[in-house]
Amino acid sequence: MKFKAYCLVGILLLAGFFAHAQSEDEADELARRERYERLIEEGKAKLKYEGKNPQVSMVVGRALYQIGKPEEAIPYLEEAIREPNVKTMIDAWAMDFLGKIHYRKGDYDQAKKYLKTARSLNATKNATYDIQATLMLFGFDEKFDTWQTFETDHIIFHIENPEPLGDVAKYIAERTKAFEEIQAFFGAKLPKKIDFFIWSDQLDGYRFLKQTPGFVLSEACLIHGFLFQPPGFGFSELLADYAVPEGVGKPSKFIRTGMRVYFDQTHRNRVKSAKKAIKESGAEQPVNVRKLWQQPEGVNENVLENVAGAFVEILIEKGGEKSFLKLLGDPTYEAAKTIYGDQLNAWIADIEKRLNPAKSRE
């Protein structure tokens, strides 16, 4: 009875896979992982001593995926759909996750087969919603039938309408070069090519994706962007997650925002851009880098983006690549003090002096 009740809780707990926003609360993340691990432990024990059980196999497989063990999840999910009992909901969820796993491996045909079969079951409202959302994210929905695809050594570009781009070959070459330069910094090992979807209309993208194009799903090597974003958009975030996996899910808005700006390949003057953003915001208080780092919530996004970009430029160009990669593993101010020593506060003082206008003398 204990596992039966826990299994039902597990189904509800796991139903939100591929939620598009990660928690910034490390304690919550740890608590979730502990719950998944408990589900796995009790589920495996039940399967060992009581024999086959599709529901338990499905929950164990999904929990394994959630803690980053997709390969180990496959046999449990396959076992869940192998049993011929009437279990439509179990089959739908198991095939949903098998589709996600095969997509992550670059096995697109198998991924599409699982996901479309799962959708056709129309098992439950939640399952069908999640499956349809995944089909849309992965470009398997009929919406993408008219999109054009351009494949390079590392990226598969899916472009809704290439016409506004003019020289498509140049557009792709710029982004390919940006990827190669950013990858030279991170040296990440990816499980498959990056699927890069480029929408013509952000509002249209929101209507289908339920979020505005301009986001990264690192676990799927997937980017949804839109026309005329900077050439480096999305690459640093995705590559950082594979190069420094211990940093995934940790509170890091200031550093990761700055990283995205630094690697956007626009080569703009970041201090000048930060000054402009501060002026346009009408901020009356001087910029406090430490506060932005530790309490970024509620800050003007344009100010945060540009100040963080200017500061990350200092961290990388003065502190070096190895130190910055180490910081990504624990991107807190406290960890940075250990990594950079006394230089850190000196750099903060320097950037604040450059960004904040000198006080006028009476």
PDB file of N, CA and C in Angstrom, residues 187-275:
ATOM      1  N   GLY A 187      34.642  23.900 -24.909  1.00  0.00           N
ATOM      2  CA  GLY A 187      35.079  22.528 -25.163  1.00  0.00           C
ATOM      3  C   GLY A 187      34.069  21.492 -24.712  1.00  0.00           C
ATOM      4  N   ALA A 188      32.794  21.754 -24.945  1.00  0.00           N
ATOM      5  CA  ALA A 188      31.735  20.858 -24.472  1.00  0.00           C
ATOM      6  C   ALA A 188      31.561  19.666 -25.410  1.00  0.00           C
ATOM      7  N   LYS A 189      31.173  18.538 -24.834  1.00  0.00           N
ATOM      8  CA  LYS A 189      30.855  17.340 -25.611  1.00  0.00           C
ATOM      9  C   LYS A 189      29.341  17.205 -25.658  1.00  0.00           C
ATOM     10  N   LEU A 190      28.776  17.358 -26.843  1.00  0.00           N
ATOM     11  CA  LEU A 190      27.324  17.324 -26.999  1.00  0.00           C
ATOM     12  C   LEU A 190      26.861  15.939 -27.448  1.00  0.00           C
ATOM     13  N   PRO A 191      25.673  15.517 -27.007  1.00  0.00           N
ATOM     14  CA  PRO A 191      25.173  14.191 -27.388  1.00  0.00           C
ATOM     15  C   PRO A 191      24.650  14.126 -28.817  1.00  0.00           C
ATOM     16  N   LYS A 192      24.367  15.280 -29.409  1.00  0.00           N
ATOM     17  CA  LYS A 192      23.864  15.320 -30.784  1.00  0.00           C
ATOM     18  C   LYS A 192      24.061  16.730 -31.329  1.00  0.00           C
ATOM     19  N   LYS A 193      23.690  16.912 -32.587  1.00  0.00           N
ATOM     20  CA  LYS A 193      23.728  18.253 -33.161  1.00  0.00           C
ATOM     21  C   LYS A 193      22.681  19.136 -32.489  1.00  0.00           C
ATOM     22  N   ILE A 194      22.941  20.428 -32.505  1.00  0.00           N
ATOM     23  CA  ILE A 194      21.975  21.387 -31.960  1.00  0.00           C
ATOM     24  C   ILE A 194      20.860  21.599 -32.979  1.00  0.00           C
ATOM     25  N   ASP A 195      19.628  21.473 -32.536  1.00  0.00           N
ATOM     26  CA  ASP A 195      18.483  21.832 -33.369  1.00  0.00           C
ATOM     27  C   ASP A 195      18.117  23.277 -33.058  1.00  0.00           C
ATOM     28  N   PHE A 196      18.235  24.136 -34.054  1.00  0.00           N
ATOM     29  CA  PHE A 196      18.032  25.577 -33.878  1.00  0.00           C
ATOM     30  C   PHE A 196      16.822  26.000 -34.718  1.00  0.00           C
ATOM     31  N   PHE A 197      15.719  26.287 -34.037  1.00  0.00           N
ATOM     32  CA  PHE A 197      14.490  26.709 -34.713  1.00  0.00           C
ATOM     33  C   PHE A 197      14.420  28.234 -34.735  1.00  0.00           C
ATOM     34  N   ILE A 198      14.206  28.789 -35.921  1.00  0.00           N
ATOM     35  CA  ILE A 198      14.210  30.238 -36.093  1.00  0.00           C
ATOM     36  C   ILE A 198      12.839  30.684 -36.592  1.00  0.00           C
ATOM     37  N   TRP A 199      12.111  31.330 -35.679  1.00  0.00           N
ATOM     38  CA  TRP A 199      10.748  31.784 -35.975  1.00  0.00           C
ATOM     39  C   TRP A 199      10.771  33.150 -36.656  1.00  0.00           C
ATOM     40  N   SER A 200       9.804  33.359 -37.545  1.00  0.00           N
ATOM     41  CA  SER A 200       9.669  34.664 -38.210  1.00  0.00           C
ATOM     42  C   SER A 200       8.912  35.656 -37.346  1.00  0.00           C
ATOM     43  N   ASP A 201       8.000  35.166 -36.537  1.00  0.00           N
ATOM     44  CA  ASP A 201       7.108  36.023 -35.753  1.00  0.00           C
ATOM     45  C   ASP A 201       7.095  35.541 -34.308  1.00  0.00           C
ATOM     46  N   GLN A 202       7.524  36.404 -33.385  1.00  0.00           N
ATOM     47  CA  GLN A 202       7.569  36.017 -31.974  1.00  0.00           C
ATOM     48  C   GLN A 202       6.181  35.725 -31.410  1.00  0.00           C
ATOM     49  N   LEU A 203       5.188  36.508 -31.814  1.00  0.00           N
ATOM     50  CA  LEU A 203       3.830  36.284 -31.314  1.00  0.00           C
ATOM     51  C   LEU A 203       3.281  34.950 -31.804  1.00  0.00           C
ATOM     52  N   ASP A 204       3.594  34.629 -33.039  1.00  0.00           N
ATOM     53  CA  ASP A 204       3.177  33.341 -33.586  1.00  0.00           C
ATOM     54  C   ASP A 204       3.876  32.210 -32.831  1.00  0.00           C
ATOM     55  N   GLY A 205       5.146  32.418 -32.537  1.00  0.00           N
ATOM     56  CA  GLY A 205       5.881  31.422 -31.764  1.00  0.00           C
ATOM     57  C   GLY A 205       5.280  31.211 -30.397  1.00  0.00           C
ATOM     58  N   TYR A 206       4.893  32.292 -29.767  1.00  0.00           N
ATOM     59  CA  TYR A 206       4.275  32.190 -28.438  1.00  0.00           C
ATOM     60  C   TYR A 206       2.961  31.420 -28.510  1.00  0.00           C
ATOM     61  N   ARG A 207       2.219  31.648 -29.566  1.00  0.00           N
ATOM     62  CA  ARG A 207       0.920  30.976 -29.710  1.00  0.00           C
ATOM     63  C   ARG A 207       1.084  29.457 -29.773  1.00  0.00           C
ATOM     64  N   PHE A 208       2.145  29.002 -30.413  1.00  0.00           N
ATOM     65  CA  PHE A 208       2.343  27.558 -30.565  1.00  0.00           C
ATOM     66  C   PHE A 208       3.168  26.952 -29.425  1.00  0.00           C
ATOM     67  N   LEU A 209       4.172  27.675 -28.953  1.00  0.00           N
ATOM     68  CA  LEU A 209       5.077  27.132 -27.938  1.00  0.00           C
ATOM     69  C   LEU A 209       4.627  27.416 -26.510  1.00  0.00           C
ATOM     70  N   LYS A 210       3.690  28.360 -26.360  1.00  0.00           N
ATOM     71  CA  LYS A 210       3.238  28.812 -25.039  1.00  0.00           C
ATOM     72  C   LYS A 210       4.346  29.548 -24.292  1.00  0.00           C
ATOM     73  N   GLN A 211       5.344  29.994 -24.995  1.00  0.00           N
ATOM     74  CA  GLN A 211       6.389  30.879 -24.483  1.00  0.00           C
ATOM     75  C   GLN A 211       7.044  31.560 -25.680  1.00  0.00           C
ATOM     76  N   THR A 212       7.613  32.721 -25.437  1.00  0.00           N
ATOM     77  CA  THR A 212       8.189  33.500 -26.526  1.00  0.00           C
ATOM     78  C   THR A 212       9.486  32.876 -27.015  1.00  0.00           C
ATOM     79  N   PRO A 213       9.667  32.689 -28.327  1.00  0.00           N
ATOM     80  CA  PRO A 213      10.944  32.185 -28.837  1.00  0.00           C
ATOM     81  C   PRO A 213      12.100  33.059 -28.351  1.00  0.00           C
ATOM     82  N   GLY A 214      13.167  32.390 -27.966  1.00  0.00           N
ATOM     83  CA  GLY A 214      14.312  33.064 -27.380  1.00  0.00           C
ATOM     84  C   GLY A 214      14.742  32.310 -26.138  1.00  0.00           C
ATOM     85  N   PHE A 215      14.717  30.970 -26.215  1.00  0.00           N
ATOM     86  CA  PHE A 215      15.058  30.152 -25.052  1.00  0.00           C
ATOM     87  C   PHE A 215      15.841  28.913 -25.488  1.00  0.00           C
ATOM     88  N   VAL A 216      16.473  28.300 -24.512  1.00  0.00           N
ATOM     89  CA  VAL A 216      17.335  27.142 -24.737  1.00  0.00           C
ATOM     90  C   VAL A 216      16.858  25.984 -23.872  1.00  0.00           C
ATOM     91  N   LEU A 217      16.820  24.789 -24.437  1.00  0.00           N
ATOM     92  CA  LEU A 217      16.601  23.559 -23.672  1.00  0.00           C
ATOM     93  C   LEU A 217      17.863  22.724 -23.825  1.00  0.00           C
ATOM     94  N   SER A 218      18.787  22.917 -22.897  1.00  0.00           N
ATOM     95  CA  SER A 218      20.095  22.286 -23.032  1.00  0.00           C
ATOM     96  C   SER A 218      20.011  20.772 -23.058  1.00  0.00           C
ATOM     97  N   GLU A 219      19.128  20.187 -22.213  1.00  0.00           N
ATOM     98  CA  GLU A 219      19.054  18.731 -22.133  1.00  0.00           C
ATOM     99  C   GLU A 219      18.660  18.102 -23.461  1.00  0.00           C
ATOM    100  N   ALA A 220      18.032  18.862 -24.339  1.00  0.00           N
ATOM    101  CA  ALA A 220      17.632  18.361 -25.655  1.00  0.00           C
ATOM    102  C   ALA A 220      18.503  18.933 -26.772  1.00  0.00           C
ATOM    103  N   CYS A 221      19.554  19.689 -26.429  1.00  0.00           N
ATOM    104  CA  CYS A 221      20.383  20.375 -27.431  1.00  0.00           C
ATOM    105  C   CYS A 221      19.491  21.140 -28.403  1.00  0.00           C
ATOM    106  N   LEU A 222      18.686  22.009 -27.859  1.00  0.00           N
ATOM    107  CA  LEU A 222      17.612  22.642 -28.613  1.00  0.00           C
ATOM    108  C   LEU A 222      17.553  24.137 -28.319  1.00  0.00           C
ATOM    109  N   ILE A 223      17.402  24.934 -29.369  1.00  0.00           N
ATOM    110  CA  ILE A 223      17.241  26.379 -29.229  1.00  0.00           C
ATOM    111  C   ILE A 223      16.044  26.815 -30.071  1.00  0.00           C
ATOM    112  N   HIS A 224      15.190  27.636 -29.490  1.00  0.00           N
ATOM    113  CA  HIS A 224      14.134  28.300 -30.258  1.00  0.00           C
ATOM    114  C   HIS A 224      14.435  29.794 -30.234  1.00  0.00           C
ATOM    115  N   GLY A 225      14.737  30.346 -31.399  1.00  0.00           N
ATOM    116  CA  GLY A 225      15.031  31.768 -31.499  1.00  0.00           C
ATOM    117  C   GLY A 225      14.157  32.422 -32.556  1.00  0.00           C
ATOM    118  N   PHE A 226      14.531  33.638 -32.936  1.00  0.00           N
ATOM    119  CA  PHE A 226      13.779  34.341 -33.974  1.00  0.00           C
ATOM    120  C   PHE A 226      14.747  35.123 -34.847  1.00  0.00           C
ATOM    121  N   LEU A 227      14.247  35.643 -35.938  1.00  0.00           N
ATOM    122  CA  LEU A 227      15.085  36.326 -36.920  1.00  0.00           C
ATOM    123  C   LEU A 227      15.885  37.465 -36.298  1.00  0.00           C
ATOM    124  N   PHE A 228      17.114  37.599 -36.746  1.00  0.00           N
ATOM    125  CA  PHE A 228      17.965  38.749 -36.458  1.00  0.00           C
ATOM    126  C   PHE A 228      18.388  38.864 -34.994  1.00  0.00           C
ATOM    127  N   GLN A 229      18.391  37.774 -34.271  1.00  0.00           N
ATOM    128  CA  GLN A 229      19.042  37.787 -32.958  1.00  0.00           C
ATOM    129  C   GLN A 229      20.554  37.784 -33.172  1.00  0.00           C
ATOM    130  N   PRO A 230      21.343  38.151 -32.146  1.00  0.00           N
ATOM    131  CA  PRO A 230      22.798  38.130 -32.300  1.00  0.00           C
ATOM    132  C   PRO A 230      23.293  36.750 -32.736  1.00  0.00           C
ATOM    133  N   PRO A 231      24.370  36.669 -33.496  1.00  0.00           N
ATOM    134  CA  PRO A 231      24.860  35.385 -34.014  1.00  0.00           C
ATOM    135  C   PRO A 231      25.159  34.348 -32.932  1.00  0.00           C
ATOM    136  N   GLY A 232      25.561  34.819 -31.746  1.00  0.00           N
ATOM    137  CA  GLY A 232      25.920  33.873 -30.692  1.00  0.00           C
ATOM    138  C   GLY A 232      24.774  33.467 -29.794  1.00  0.00           C
ATOM    139  N   PHE A 233      23.557  33.908 -30.103  1.00  0.00           N
ATOM    140  CA  PHE A 233      22.437  33.649 -29.200  1.00  0.00           C
ATOM    141  C   PHE A 233      22.273  32.161 -28.900  1.00  0.00           C
ATOM    142  N   GLY A 234      22.162  31.849 -27.611  1.00  0.00           N
ATOM    143  CA  GLY A 234      21.824  30.505 -27.159  1.00  0.00           C
ATOM    144  C   GLY A 234      22.991  29.558 -26.992  1.00  0.00           C
ATOM    145  N   PHE A 235      24.077  29.781 -27.729  1.00  0.00           N
ATOM    146  CA  PHE A 235      25.159  28.801 -27.728  1.00  0.00           C
ATOM    147  C   PHE A 235      25.901  28.717 -26.395  1.00  0.00           C
ATOM    148  N   SER A 236      26.207  29.868 -25.797  1.00  0.00           N
ATOM    149  CA  SER A 236      26.993  29.830 -24.557  1.00  0.00           C
ATOM    150  C   SER A 236      26.230  29.134 -23.439  1.00  0.00           C
ATOM    151  N   GLU A 237      24.933  29.394 -23.346  1.00  0.00           N
ATOM    152  CA  GLU A 237      24.131  28.774 -22.295  1.00  0.00           C
ATOM    153  C   GLU A 237      24.095  27.258 -22.460  1.00  0.00           C
ATOM    154  N   LEU A 238      23.879  26.808 -23.680  1.00  0.00           N
ATOM    155  CA  LEU A 238      23.801  25.375 -23.941  1.00  0.00           C
ATOM    156  C   LEU A 238      25.152  24.702 -23.715  1.00  0.00           C
ATOM    157  N   LEU A 239      26.206  25.282 -24.263  1.00  0.00           N
ATOM    158  CA  LEU A 239      27.533  24.683 -24.138  1.00  0.00           C
ATOM    159  C   LEU A 239      28.023  24.690 -22.699  1.00  0.00           C
ATOM    160  N   ALA A 240      27.696  25.742 -21.952  1.00  0.00           N
ATOM    161  CA  ALA A 240      28.099  25.808 -20.546  1.00  0.00           C
ATOM    162  C   ALA A 240      27.470  24.678 -19.744  1.00  0.00           C
ATOM    163  N   ASP A 241      26.218  24.345 -20.058  1.00  0.00           N
ATOM    164  CA  ASP A 241      25.539  23.285 -19.311  1.00  0.00           C
ATOM    165  C   ASP A 241      26.202  21.932 -19.515  1.00  0.00           C
ATOM    166  N   TYR A 242      26.792  21.704 -20.688  1.00  0.00           N
ATOM    167  CA  TYR A 242      27.487  20.438 -20.932  1.00  0.00           C
ATOM    168  C   TYR A 242      28.938  20.485 -20.467  1.00  0.00           C
ATOM    169  N   ALA A 243      29.562  21.652 -20.553  1.00  0.00           N
ATOM    170  CA  ALA A 243      30.957  21.771 -20.121  1.00  0.00           C
ATOM    171  C   ALA A 243      31.083  21.763 -18.606  1.00  0.00           C
ATOM    172  N   VAL A 244      30.090  22.361 -17.923  1.00  0.00           N
ATOM    173  CA  VAL A 244      30.123  22.462 -16.453  1.00  0.00           C
ATOM    174  C   VAL A 244      28.763  22.003 -15.913  1.00  0.00           C
ATOM    175  N   PRO A 245      28.467  20.712 -15.991  1.00  0.00           N
ATOM    176  CA  PRO A 245      27.127  20.235 -15.599  1.00  0.00           C
ATOM    177  C   PRO A 245      26.797  20.451 -14.136  1.00  0.00           C
ATOM    178  N   GLU A 246      27.824  20.561 -13.287  1.00  0.00           N
ATOM    179  CA  GLU A 246      27.547  20.772 -11.861  1.00  0.00           C
ATOM    180  C   GLU A 246      26.926  22.140 -11.592  1.00  0.00           C
ATOM    181  N   GLY A 247      26.987  23.040 -12.566  1.00  0.00           N
ATOM    182  CA  GLY A 247      26.398  24.361 -12.379  1.00  0.00           C
ATOM    183  C   GLY A 247      24.940  24.457 -12.790  1.00  0.00           C
ATOM    184  N   VAL A 248      24.421  23.415 -13.436  1.00  0.00           N
ATOM    185  CA  VAL A 248      23.038  23.444 -13.923  1.00  0.00           C
ATOM    186  C   VAL A 248      22.063  23.520 -12.754  1.00  0.00           C
ATOM    187  N   GLY A 249      21.142  24.472 -12.837  1.00  0.00           N
ATOM    188  CA  GLY A 249      20.109  24.605 -11.810  1.00  0.00           C
ATOM    189  C   GLY A 249      20.509  25.429 -10.609  1.00  0.00           C
ATOM    190  N   LYS A 250      21.761  25.873 -10.548  1.00  0.00           N
ATOM    191  CA  LYS A 250      22.180  26.678  -9.399  1.00  0.00           C
ATOM    192  C   LYS A 250      21.831  28.147  -9.636  1.00  0.00           C
ATOM    193  N   PRO A 251      21.578  28.893  -8.546  1.00  0.00           N
ATOM    194  CA  PRO A 251      21.248  30.324  -8.698  1.00  0.00           C
ATOM    195  C   PRO A 251      22.371  31.051  -9.431  1.00  0.00           C
ATOM    196  N   SER A 252      22.055  31.600 -10.589  1.00  0.00           N
ATOM    197  CA  SER A 252      23.146  32.119 -11.413  1.00  0.00           C
ATOM    198  C   SER A 252      22.715  33.209 -12.386  1.00  0.00           C
ATOM    199  N   LYS A 253      21.620  33.890 -12.110  1.00  0.00           N
ATOM    200  CA  LYS A 253      21.070  34.815 -13.102  1.00  0.00           C
ATOM    201  C   LYS A 253      22.076  35.871 -13.536  1.00  0.00           C
ATOM    202  N   PHE A 254      22.772  36.496 -12.597  1.00  0.00           N
ATOM    203  CA  PHE A 254      23.695  37.577 -12.936  1.00  0.00           C
ATOM    204  C   PHE A 254      24.834  37.069 -13.820  1.00  0.00           C
ATOM    205  N   ILE A 255      25.472  35.987 -13.409  1.00  0.00           N
ATOM    206  CA  ILE A 255      26.622  35.481 -14.149  1.00  0.00           C
ATOM    207  C   ILE A 255      26.208  34.910 -15.499  1.00  0.00           C
ATOM    208  N   ARG A 256      25.141  34.131 -15.530  1.00  0.00           N
ATOM    209  CA  ARG A 256      24.743  33.528 -16.799  1.00  0.00           C
ATOM    210  C   ARG A 256      24.194  34.572 -17.778  1.00  0.00           C
ATOM    211  N   THR A 257      23.528  35.593 -17.254  1.00  0.00           N
ATOM    212  CA  THR A 257      23.081  36.684 -18.125  1.00  0.00           C
ATOM    213  C   THR A 257      24.287  37.392 -18.719  1.00  0.00           C
ATOM    214  N   GLY A 258      25.263  37.676 -17.886  1.00  0.00           N
ATOM    215  CA  GLY A 258      26.478  38.315 -18.371  1.00  0.00           C
ATOM    216  C   GLY A 258      27.224  37.459 -19.374  1.00  0.00           C
ATOM    217  N   MET A 259      27.232  36.157 -19.128  1.00  0.00           N
ATOM    218  CA  MET A 259      27.884  35.224 -20.054  1.00  0.00           C
ATOM    219  C   MET A 259      27.220  35.265 -21.428  1.00  0.00           C
ATOM    220  N   ARG A 260      25.890  35.284 -21.439  1.00  0.00           N
ATOM    221  CA  ARG A 260      25.178  35.327 -22.721  1.00  0.00           C
ATOM    222  C   ARG A 260      25.518  36.598 -23.499  1.00  0.00           C
ATOM    223  N   VAL A 261      25.610  37.717 -22.780  1.00  0.00           N
ATOM    224  CA  VAL A 261      25.947  38.983 -23.442  1.00  0.00           C
ATOM    225  C   VAL A 261      27.383  38.953 -23.954  1.00  0.00           C
ATOM    226  N   TYR A 262      28.293  38.450 -23.141  1.00  0.00           N
ATOM    227  CA  TYR A 262      29.708  38.410 -23.530  1.00  0.00           C
ATOM    228  C   TYR A 262      29.915  37.585 -24.797  1.00  0.00           C
ATOM    229  N   PHE A 263      29.181  36.485 -24.910  1.00  0.00           N
ATOM    230  CA  PHE A 263      29.376  35.576 -26.037  1.00  0.00           C
ATOM    231  C   PHE A 263      28.379  35.789 -27.179  1.00  0.00           C
ATOM    232  N   ASP A 264      27.671  36.920 -27.188  1.00  0.00           N
ATOM    233  CA  ASP A 264      26.666  37.096 -28.249  1.00  0.00           C
ATOM    234  C   ASP A 264      27.281  37.412 -29.610  1.00  0.00           C
ATOM    235  N   GLN A 265      28.606  37.620 -29.640  1.00  0.00           N
ATOM    236  CA  GLN A 265      29.365  37.839 -30.876  1.00  0.00           C
ATOM    237  C   GLN A 265      29.014  39.143 -31.588  1.00  0.00           C
ATOM    238  N   THR A 266      28.490  40.111 -30.828  1.00  0.00           N
ATOM    239  CA  THR A 266      28.236  41.424 -31.434  1.00  0.00           C
ATOM    240  C   THR A 266      29.462  42.326 -31.322  1.00  0.00           C
ATOM    241  N   HIS A 267      30.376  41.969 -30.407  1.00  0.00           N
ATOM    242  CA  HIS A 267      31.629  42.713 -30.223  1.00  0.00           C
ATOM    243  C   HIS A 267      31.395  44.198 -29.938  1.00  0.00           C
ATOM    244  N   ARG A 268      30.301  44.483 -29.254  1.00  0.00           N
ATOM    245  CA  ARG A 268      30.000  45.874 -28.896  1.00  0.00           C
ATOM    246  C   ARG A 268      30.845  46.307 -27.695  1.00  0.00           C
ATOM    247  N   ASN A 269      30.896  47.610 -27.464  1.00  0.00           N
ATOM    248  CA  ASN A 269      31.546  48.147 -26.268  1.00  0.00           C
ATOM    249  C   ASN A 269      30.585  47.942 -25.099  1.00  0.00           C
ATOM    250  N   ARG A 270      30.884  46.980 -24.241  1.00  0.00           N
ATOM    251  CA  ARG A 270      29.919  46.578 -23.213  1.00  0.00           C
ATOM    252  C   ARG A 270      29.778  47.622 -22.106  1.00  0.00           C
ATOM    253  N   VAL A 271      30.839  48.312 -21.780  1.00  0.00           N
ATOM    254  CA  VAL A 271      30.741  49.372 -20.767  1.00  0.00           C
ATOM    255  C   VAL A 271      29.869  50.511 -21.294  1.00  0.00           C
ATOM    256  N   LYS A 272      30.076  50.869 -22.541  1.00  0.00           N
ATOM    257  CA  LYS A 272      29.261  51.923 -23.157  1.00  0.00           C
ATOM    258  C   LYS A 272      27.791  51.507 -23.192  1.00  0.00           C
ATOM    259  N   SER A 273      27.529  50.253 -23.532  1.00  0.00           N
ATOM    260  CA  SER A 273      26.145  49.752 -23.569  1.00  0.00           C
ATOM    261  C   SER A 273      25.520  49.773 -22.183  1.00  0.00           C
ATOM    262  N   ALA A 274      26.318  49.435 -21.168  1.00  0.00           N
ATOM    263  CA  ALA A 274      25.806  49.436 -19.794  1.00  0.00           C
ATOM    264  C   ALA A 274      25.471  50.853 -19.345  1.00  0.00           C
ATOM    265  N   LYS A 275      26.330  51.800 -19.672  1.00  0.00           N
ATOM    266  CA  LYS A 275      26.067  53.199 -19.316  1.00  0.00           C
ATOM    267  C   LYS A 275      24.766  53.683 -19.955  1.00  0.00           C
TER     268      LYS A 275
END
